[in-house]
């Protein structure tokens, strides 16, 4: 747990003609996280994804690794269970929406949407507060104040895929604290290679 890679599992050597007996597997009790996602007025924000991640290493690179998740209900509440003791980051992000501005947006006006927010209300993981999860306990009151921001579309074209673009996807990840769980925004590619990533908040990706 924490900022170090998790230890490798024990290795068993089974010799031909010999039985392994008296093996003991110790189960570790898990913890539960609960909280709310609210707006700037303290009102609940419903139907957003809440993700838990830890610092880990993949292919020698330090990055955030998904460790569980949930979504808020009609009261803005979330619950994440089965969490091992350790230090984690928590963030809330809107579910992907189809391209194009929301109906409330007016022509010529900036488009404003809910954007990915890190506990307790930070714009990125570098400014977020880490959560220390104790073993076998319920950690309640983890409230995230969801941010809104002017957003843009990121549009472009994919080439060099040999003509078959049916399985190609374009994914966008923050430059800081790149994560191994699904990108915060991703899109399929049209037959002509074009793509459209909507709802992109200012930042480096």
PDB file of C-alpha atoms in Angstrom:
ATOM      1  CA  UNK A   1       0.000   0.000   0.000  1.00  0.00           C
ATOM      2  CA  UNK A   2       0.978   3.694   0.049  1.00  0.00           C
ATOM      3  CA  UNK A   3       3.540   4.972  -2.444  1.00  0.00           C
ATOM      4  CA  UNK A   4       5.400   1.653  -2.788  1.00  0.00           C
ATOM      5  CA  UNK A   5       4.686  -1.238  -5.128  1.00  0.00           C
ATOM      6  CA  UNK A   6       2.798  -4.059  -3.529  1.00  0.00           C
ATOM      7  CA  UNK A   7       4.878  -7.106  -2.631  1.00  0.00           C
ATOM      8  CA  UNK A   8       4.843 -10.043  -5.007  1.00  0.00           C
ATOM      9  CA  UNK A   9       2.747 -13.072  -4.000  1.00  0.00           C
ATOM     10  CA  UNK A  10       4.466 -16.070  -2.445  1.00  0.00           C
ATOM     11  CA  UNK A  11       5.634 -18.773  -4.835  1.00  0.00           C
ATOM     12  CA  UNK A  12       4.927 -22.456  -4.201  1.00  0.00           C
ATOM     13  CA  UNK A  13       7.103 -25.204  -5.631  1.00  0.00           C
ATOM     14  CA  UNK A  14       5.269 -28.487  -6.230  1.00  0.00           C
ATOM     15  CA  UNK A  15       7.532 -31.502  -6.712  1.00  0.00           C
ATOM     16  CA  UNK A  16       6.288 -34.543  -8.677  1.00  0.00           C
ATOM     17  CA  UNK A  17       4.712 -37.147  -6.409  1.00  0.00           C
ATOM     18  CA  UNK A  18       4.581 -34.894  -3.328  1.00  0.00           C
ATOM     19  CA  UNK A  19       1.520 -33.319  -1.741  1.00  0.00           C
ATOM     20  CA  UNK A  20       1.493 -29.825  -0.272  1.00  0.00           C
ATOM     21  CA  UNK A  21      -0.411 -29.782   3.014  1.00  0.00           C
ATOM     22  CA  UNK A  22      -1.098 -27.446   5.915  1.00  0.00           C
ATOM     23  CA  UNK A  23      -1.252 -24.389   3.661  1.00  0.00           C
ATOM     24  CA  UNK A  24      -2.745 -21.392   5.448  1.00  0.00           C
ATOM     25  CA  UNK A  25      -4.341 -18.472   3.576  1.00  0.00           C
ATOM     26  CA  UNK A  26      -5.011 -15.491   5.812  1.00  0.00           C
ATOM     27  CA  UNK A  27      -7.872 -13.273   4.682  1.00  0.00           C
ATOM     28  CA  UNK A  28      -7.503  -9.533   5.295  1.00  0.00           C
ATOM     29  CA  UNK A  29     -10.582  -7.597   6.366  1.00  0.00           C
ATOM     30  CA  UNK A  30     -11.526  -4.838   3.946  1.00  0.00           C
ATOM     31  CA  UNK A  31     -12.707  -1.280   4.568  1.00  0.00           C
ATOM     32  CA  UNK A  32     -15.616   0.779   3.225  1.00  0.00           C
ATOM     33  CA  UNK A  33     -15.628   4.420   2.082  1.00  0.00           C
ATOM     34  CA  UNK A  34     -18.778   6.552   2.027  1.00  0.00           C
ATOM     35  CA  UNK A  35     -19.418  10.184   1.253  1.00  0.00           C
ATOM     36  CA  UNK A  36     -21.242  12.745  -0.854  1.00  0.00           C
ATOM     37  CA  UNK A  37     -20.598  14.731  -4.002  1.00  0.00           C
ATOM     38  CA  UNK A  38     -22.020  18.258  -3.776  1.00  0.00           C
ATOM     39  CA  UNK A  39     -21.965  21.478  -5.786  1.00  0.00           C
ATOM     40  CA  UNK A  40     -20.749  24.899  -4.638  1.00  0.00           C
ATOM     41  CA  UNK A  41     -24.027  25.453  -2.764  1.00  0.00           C
ATOM     42  CA  UNK A  42     -23.838  22.102  -0.986  1.00  0.00           C
ATOM     43  CA  UNK A  43     -26.600  20.526  -3.076  1.00  0.00           C
ATOM     44  CA  UNK A  44     -26.145  16.879  -4.171  1.00  0.00           C
ATOM     45  CA  UNK A  45     -24.638  16.068  -7.561  1.00  0.00           C
ATOM     46  CA  UNK A  46     -26.242  12.897  -8.903  1.00  0.00           C
ATOM     47  CA  UNK A  47     -25.032  10.309 -11.413  1.00  0.00           C
ATOM     48  CA  UNK A  48     -21.313  11.025 -11.376  1.00  0.00           C
ATOM     49  CA  UNK A  49     -18.530   8.448 -11.217  1.00  0.00           C
ATOM     50  CA  UNK A  50     -16.460   8.271  -8.049  1.00  0.00           C
ATOM     51  CA  UNK A  51     -13.091   6.554  -8.449  1.00  0.00           C
ATOM     52  CA  UNK A  52     -10.501   5.426  -5.921  1.00  0.00           C
ATOM     53  CA  UNK A  53      -6.863   5.110  -7.002  1.00  0.00           C
ATOM     54  CA  UNK A  54      -3.503   4.393  -5.419  1.00  0.00           C
ATOM     55  CA  UNK A  55       0.065   5.179  -6.382  1.00  0.00           C
ATOM     56  CA  UNK A  56       1.736   2.193  -7.988  1.00  0.00           C
ATOM     57  CA  UNK A  57       4.194   1.157 -10.656  1.00  0.00           C
ATOM     58  CA  UNK A  58       3.620  -0.350 -14.060  1.00  0.00           C
ATOM     59  CA  UNK A  59       6.540  -1.119 -16.348  1.00  0.00           C
ATOM     60  CA  UNK A  60       8.751   0.874 -13.973  1.00  0.00           C
ATOM     61  CA  UNK A  61       6.644   4.026 -14.200  1.00  0.00           C
ATOM     62  CA  UNK A  62       5.000   5.647 -11.180  1.00  0.00           C
ATOM     63  CA  UNK A  63       1.309   6.227 -11.866  1.00  0.00           C
ATOM     64  CA  UNK A  64      -2.163   6.051 -10.395  1.00  0.00           C
ATOM     65  CA  UNK A  65      -3.842   2.649 -10.490  1.00  0.00           C
ATOM     66  CA  UNK A  66      -7.580   2.165 -10.157  1.00  0.00           C
ATOM     67  CA  UNK A  67      -8.564   0.557  -6.850  1.00  0.00           C
ATOM     68  CA  UNK A  68     -12.357   0.650  -6.907  1.00  0.00           C
ATOM     69  CA  UNK A  69     -15.256   2.900  -7.663  1.00  0.00           C
ATOM     70  CA  UNK A  70     -18.937   3.664  -7.463  1.00  0.00           C
ATOM     71  CA  UNK A  71     -21.430   6.287  -8.596  1.00  0.00           C
ATOM     72  CA  UNK A  72     -23.583   8.751  -6.721  1.00  0.00           C
ATOM     73  CA  UNK A  73     -27.286   8.069  -6.164  1.00  0.00           C
ATOM     74  CA  UNK A  74     -30.197  10.512  -6.243  1.00  0.00           C
ATOM     75  CA  UNK A  75     -28.952  12.016  -2.947  1.00  0.00           C
ATOM     76  CA  UNK A  76     -25.389  12.489  -4.201  1.00  0.00           C
ATOM     77  CA  UNK A  77     -24.126   9.680  -1.950  1.00  0.00           C
ATOM     78  CA  UNK A  78     -21.548   7.042  -2.872  1.00  0.00           C
ATOM     79  CA  UNK A  79     -20.205   3.867  -1.243  1.00  0.00           C
ATOM     80  CA  UNK A  80     -17.030   1.983  -2.176  1.00  0.00           C
ATOM     81  CA  UNK A  81     -16.410  -1.357  -0.462  1.00  0.00           C
ATOM     82  CA  UNK A  82     -13.660  -3.985  -0.454  1.00  0.00           C
ATOM     83  CA  UNK A  83     -10.788  -1.532   0.076  1.00  0.00           C
ATOM     84  CA  UNK A  84      -7.483  -2.694   1.574  1.00  0.00           C
ATOM     85  CA  UNK A  85      -5.733  -0.474   4.104  1.00  0.00           C
ATOM     86  CA  UNK A  86      -3.445   2.118   2.526  1.00  0.00           C
ATOM     87  CA  UNK A  87      -3.239   5.616   1.079  1.00  0.00           C
ATOM     88  CA  UNK A  88      -5.509   6.557  -1.810  1.00  0.00           C
ATOM     89  CA  UNK A  89      -6.723   9.367  -4.043  1.00  0.00           C
ATOM     90  CA  UNK A  90     -10.449   9.921  -4.603  1.00  0.00           C
ATOM     91  CA  UNK A  91     -12.012  11.750  -7.527  1.00  0.00           C
ATOM     92  CA  UNK A  92     -15.421  12.403  -9.039  1.00  0.00           C
ATOM     93  CA  UNK A  93     -16.060  12.815 -12.743  1.00  0.00           C
ATOM     94  CA  UNK A  94     -19.135  13.127 -14.945  1.00  0.00           C
ATOM     95  CA  UNK A  95     -20.216  10.161 -17.027  1.00  0.00           C
ATOM     96  CA  UNK A  96     -19.292  10.534 -20.712  1.00  0.00           C
ATOM     97  CA  UNK A  97     -21.906  12.393 -22.727  1.00  0.00           C
ATOM     98  CA  UNK A  98     -22.485  12.437 -26.490  1.00  0.00           C
ATOM     99  CA  UNK A  99     -20.744  15.131 -28.490  1.00  0.00           C
ATOM    100  CA  UNK A 100     -22.255  18.547 -28.901  1.00  0.00           C
ATOM    101  CA  UNK A 101     -23.127  21.252 -26.388  1.00  0.00           C
ATOM    102  CA  UNK A 102     -25.896  20.713 -23.804  1.00  0.00           C
ATOM    103  CA  UNK A 103     -29.352  21.987 -24.686  1.00  0.00           C
ATOM    104  CA  UNK A 104     -28.957  24.799 -22.167  1.00  0.00           C
ATOM    105  CA  UNK A 105     -25.945  26.204 -24.034  1.00  0.00           C
ATOM    106  CA  UNK A 106     -26.662  29.189 -26.253  1.00  0.00           C
ATOM    107  CA  UNK A 107     -25.031  29.868 -29.572  1.00  0.00           C
ATOM    108  CA  UNK A 108     -21.863  31.892 -29.123  1.00  0.00           C
ATOM    109  CA  UNK A 109     -21.780  31.327 -25.362  1.00  0.00           C
ATOM    110  CA  UNK A 110     -19.069  29.309 -23.560  1.00  0.00           C
ATOM    111  CA  UNK A 111     -20.015  25.750 -22.724  1.00  0.00           C
ATOM    112  CA  UNK A 112     -19.887  24.998 -18.984  1.00  0.00           C
ATOM    113  CA  UNK A 113     -19.978  21.464 -17.575  1.00  0.00           C
ATOM    114  CA  UNK A 114     -19.111  19.445 -14.498  1.00  0.00           C
ATOM    115  CA  UNK A 115     -15.438  18.459 -14.708  1.00  0.00           C
ATOM    116  CA  UNK A 116     -13.209  15.875 -13.050  1.00  0.00           C
ATOM    117  CA  UNK A 117     -12.635  16.881  -9.414  1.00  0.00           C
ATOM    118  CA  UNK A 118     -10.236  15.392  -6.857  1.00  0.00           C
ATOM    119  CA  UNK A 119     -11.006  15.115  -3.138  1.00  0.00           C
ATOM    120  CA  UNK A 120     -11.885  17.419  -1.493  1.00  0.00           C
ATOM    121  CA  UNK A 121     -12.324  19.826  -4.433  1.00  0.00           C
ATOM    122  CA  UNK A 122      -9.023  20.025  -6.336  1.00  0.00           C
ATOM    123  CA  UNK A 123      -8.598  20.392 -10.117  1.00  0.00           C
ATOM    124  CA  UNK A 124      -5.887  17.689 -10.330  1.00  0.00           C
ATOM    125  CA  UNK A 125      -4.237  14.930  -8.296  1.00  0.00           C
ATOM    126  CA  UNK A 126      -1.247  17.146  -7.515  1.00  0.00           C
ATOM    127  CA  UNK A 127      -3.462  19.418  -5.404  1.00  0.00           C
ATOM    128  CA  UNK A 128      -5.627  16.617  -3.975  1.00  0.00           C
ATOM    129  CA  UNK A 129      -5.615  15.370  -0.388  1.00  0.00           C
ATOM    130  CA  UNK A 130      -4.661  11.724   0.024  1.00  0.00           C
ATOM    131  CA  UNK A 131      -6.915   9.521   2.132  1.00  0.00           C
ATOM    132  CA  UNK A 132      -5.454   7.195   4.742  1.00  0.00           C
ATOM    133  CA  UNK A 133      -7.680   4.117   4.873  1.00  0.00           C
ATOM    134  CA  UNK A 134      -7.379   2.066   8.098  1.00  0.00           C
ATOM    135  CA  UNK A 135      -7.930  -1.713   8.048  1.00  0.00           C
ATOM    136  CA  UNK A 136     -11.412  -3.153   8.548  1.00  0.00           C
ATOM    137  CA  UNK A 137     -13.229   0.134   9.145  1.00  0.00           C
ATOM    138  CA  UNK A 138     -15.901   2.317   7.554  1.00  0.00           C
ATOM    139  CA  UNK A 139     -14.508   5.724   6.628  1.00  0.00           C
ATOM    140  CA  UNK A 140     -17.458   8.118   6.302  1.00  0.00           C
ATOM    141  CA  UNK A 141     -17.883  11.806   5.490  1.00  0.00           C
ATOM    142  CA  UNK A 142     -15.627  11.926   2.419  1.00  0.00           C
ATOM    143  CA  UNK A 143     -17.300  14.861   0.684  1.00  0.00           C
ATOM    144  CA  UNK A 144     -16.178  16.097  -2.740  1.00  0.00           C
ATOM    145  CA  UNK A 145     -17.165  19.599  -3.874  1.00  0.00           C
ATOM    146  CA  UNK A 146     -17.643  19.141  -7.622  1.00  0.00           C
ATOM    147  CA  UNK A 147     -16.212  21.804  -9.916  1.00  0.00           C
ATOM    148  CA  UNK A 148     -17.681  23.357 -13.041  1.00  0.00           C
ATOM    149  CA  UNK A 149     -15.556  24.783 -15.812  1.00  0.00           C
ATOM    150  CA  UNK A 150     -15.720  26.188 -19.302  1.00  0.00           C
ATOM    151  CA  UNK A 151     -14.974  23.238 -21.599  1.00  0.00           C
ATOM    152  CA  UNK A 152     -14.034  22.751 -25.230  1.00  0.00           C
ATOM    153  CA  UNK A 153     -14.101  20.038 -27.887  1.00  0.00           C
ATOM    154  CA  UNK A 154     -10.887  18.374 -28.989  1.00  0.00           C
ATOM    155  CA  UNK A 155     -11.230  17.353 -32.628  1.00  0.00           C
ATOM    156  CA  UNK A 156      -8.810  15.743 -35.021  1.00  0.00           C
ATOM    157  CA  UNK A 157      -8.185  12.899 -37.431  1.00  0.00           C
ATOM    158  CA  UNK A 158      -6.468   9.513 -37.205  1.00  0.00           C
ATOM    159  CA  UNK A 159      -4.431   8.265 -40.160  1.00  0.00           C
ATOM    160  CA  UNK A 160      -2.149   5.348 -40.938  1.00  0.00           C
ATOM    161  CA  UNK A 161      -4.422   2.602 -39.576  1.00  0.00           C
ATOM    162  CA  UNK A 162      -4.564   0.708 -42.848  1.00  0.00           C
ATOM    163  CA  UNK A 163      -8.125   1.793 -43.604  1.00  0.00           C
ATOM    164  CA  UNK A 164      -9.791  -0.205 -40.804  1.00  0.00           C
ATOM    165  CA  UNK A 165     -10.751   2.214 -38.028  1.00  0.00           C
ATOM    166  CA  UNK A 166     -13.578   0.191 -36.482  1.00  0.00           C
ATOM    167  CA  UNK A 167     -11.504  -0.813 -33.435  1.00  0.00           C
ATOM    168  CA  UNK A 168      -9.578   2.442 -33.006  1.00  0.00           C
ATOM    169  CA  UNK A 169     -10.308   4.713 -30.034  1.00  0.00           C
ATOM    170  CA  UNK A 170      -8.786   8.032 -29.053  1.00  0.00           C
ATOM    171  CA  UNK A 171      -8.223   8.471 -25.303  1.00  0.00           C
ATOM    172  CA  UNK A 172      -7.341  11.573 -23.305  1.00  0.00           C
ATOM    173  CA  UNK A 173      -5.555  11.420 -19.933  1.00  0.00           C
ATOM    174  CA  UNK A 174      -4.229  14.166 -17.651  1.00  0.00           C
ATOM    175  CA  UNK A 175      -0.472  14.706 -17.975  1.00  0.00           C
ATOM    176  CA  UNK A 176      -0.164  14.809 -14.183  1.00  0.00           C
ATOM    177  CA  UNK A 177      -0.813  11.543 -12.378  1.00  0.00           C
ATOM    178  CA  UNK A 178      -1.554   9.497 -15.492  1.00  0.00           C
ATOM    179  CA  UNK A 179      -3.821   6.628 -14.572  1.00  0.00           C
ATOM    180  CA  UNK A 180      -4.189   3.011 -15.607  1.00  0.00           C
ATOM    181  CA  UNK A 181      -7.943   3.042 -15.305  1.00  0.00           C
ATOM    182  CA  UNK A 182      -9.960   4.157 -18.352  1.00  0.00           C
ATOM    183  CA  UNK A 183      -9.155   7.605 -19.696  1.00  0.00           C
ATOM    184  CA  UNK A 184     -11.314  10.446 -18.483  1.00  0.00           C
ATOM    185  CA  UNK A 185     -12.485  11.066 -22.032  1.00  0.00           C
ATOM    186  CA  UNK A 186     -12.431   8.732 -24.995  1.00  0.00           C
ATOM    187  CA  UNK A 187     -14.055   8.517 -28.388  1.00  0.00           C
ATOM    188  CA  UNK A 188     -14.498   6.193 -31.303  1.00  0.00           C
ATOM    189  CA  UNK A 189     -13.233   7.123 -34.740  1.00  0.00           C
ATOM    190  CA  UNK A 190     -15.486   7.771 -37.731  1.00  0.00           C
ATOM    191  CA  UNK A 191     -14.973   6.100 -41.110  1.00  0.00           C
ATOM    192  CA  UNK A 192     -13.031   9.123 -42.364  1.00  0.00           C
ATOM    193  CA  UNK A 193     -10.727   8.977 -39.313  1.00  0.00           C
ATOM    194  CA  UNK A 194     -12.222  11.993 -37.544  1.00  0.00           C
ATOM    195  CA  UNK A 195     -12.858  12.072 -33.790  1.00  0.00           C
ATOM    196  CA  UNK A 196     -14.483  14.458 -31.324  1.00  0.00           C
ATOM    197  CA  UNK A 197     -13.704  14.557 -27.575  1.00  0.00           C
ATOM    198  CA  UNK A 198     -16.267  16.831 -25.861  1.00  0.00           C
ATOM    199  CA  UNK A 199     -16.267  18.422 -22.422  1.00  0.00           C
ATOM    200  CA  UNK A 200     -12.501  19.015 -22.095  1.00  0.00           C
ATOM    201  CA  UNK A 201     -11.544  21.308 -19.207  1.00  0.00           C
ATOM    202  CA  UNK A 202      -8.414  23.516 -19.401  1.00  0.00           C
ATOM    203  CA  UNK A 203      -5.196  21.689 -18.523  1.00  0.00           C
ATOM    204  CA  UNK A 204      -2.342  19.546 -19.843  1.00  0.00           C
ATOM    205  CA  UNK A 205      -3.147  16.140 -21.327  1.00  0.00           C
TER     206      UNK A 205
END
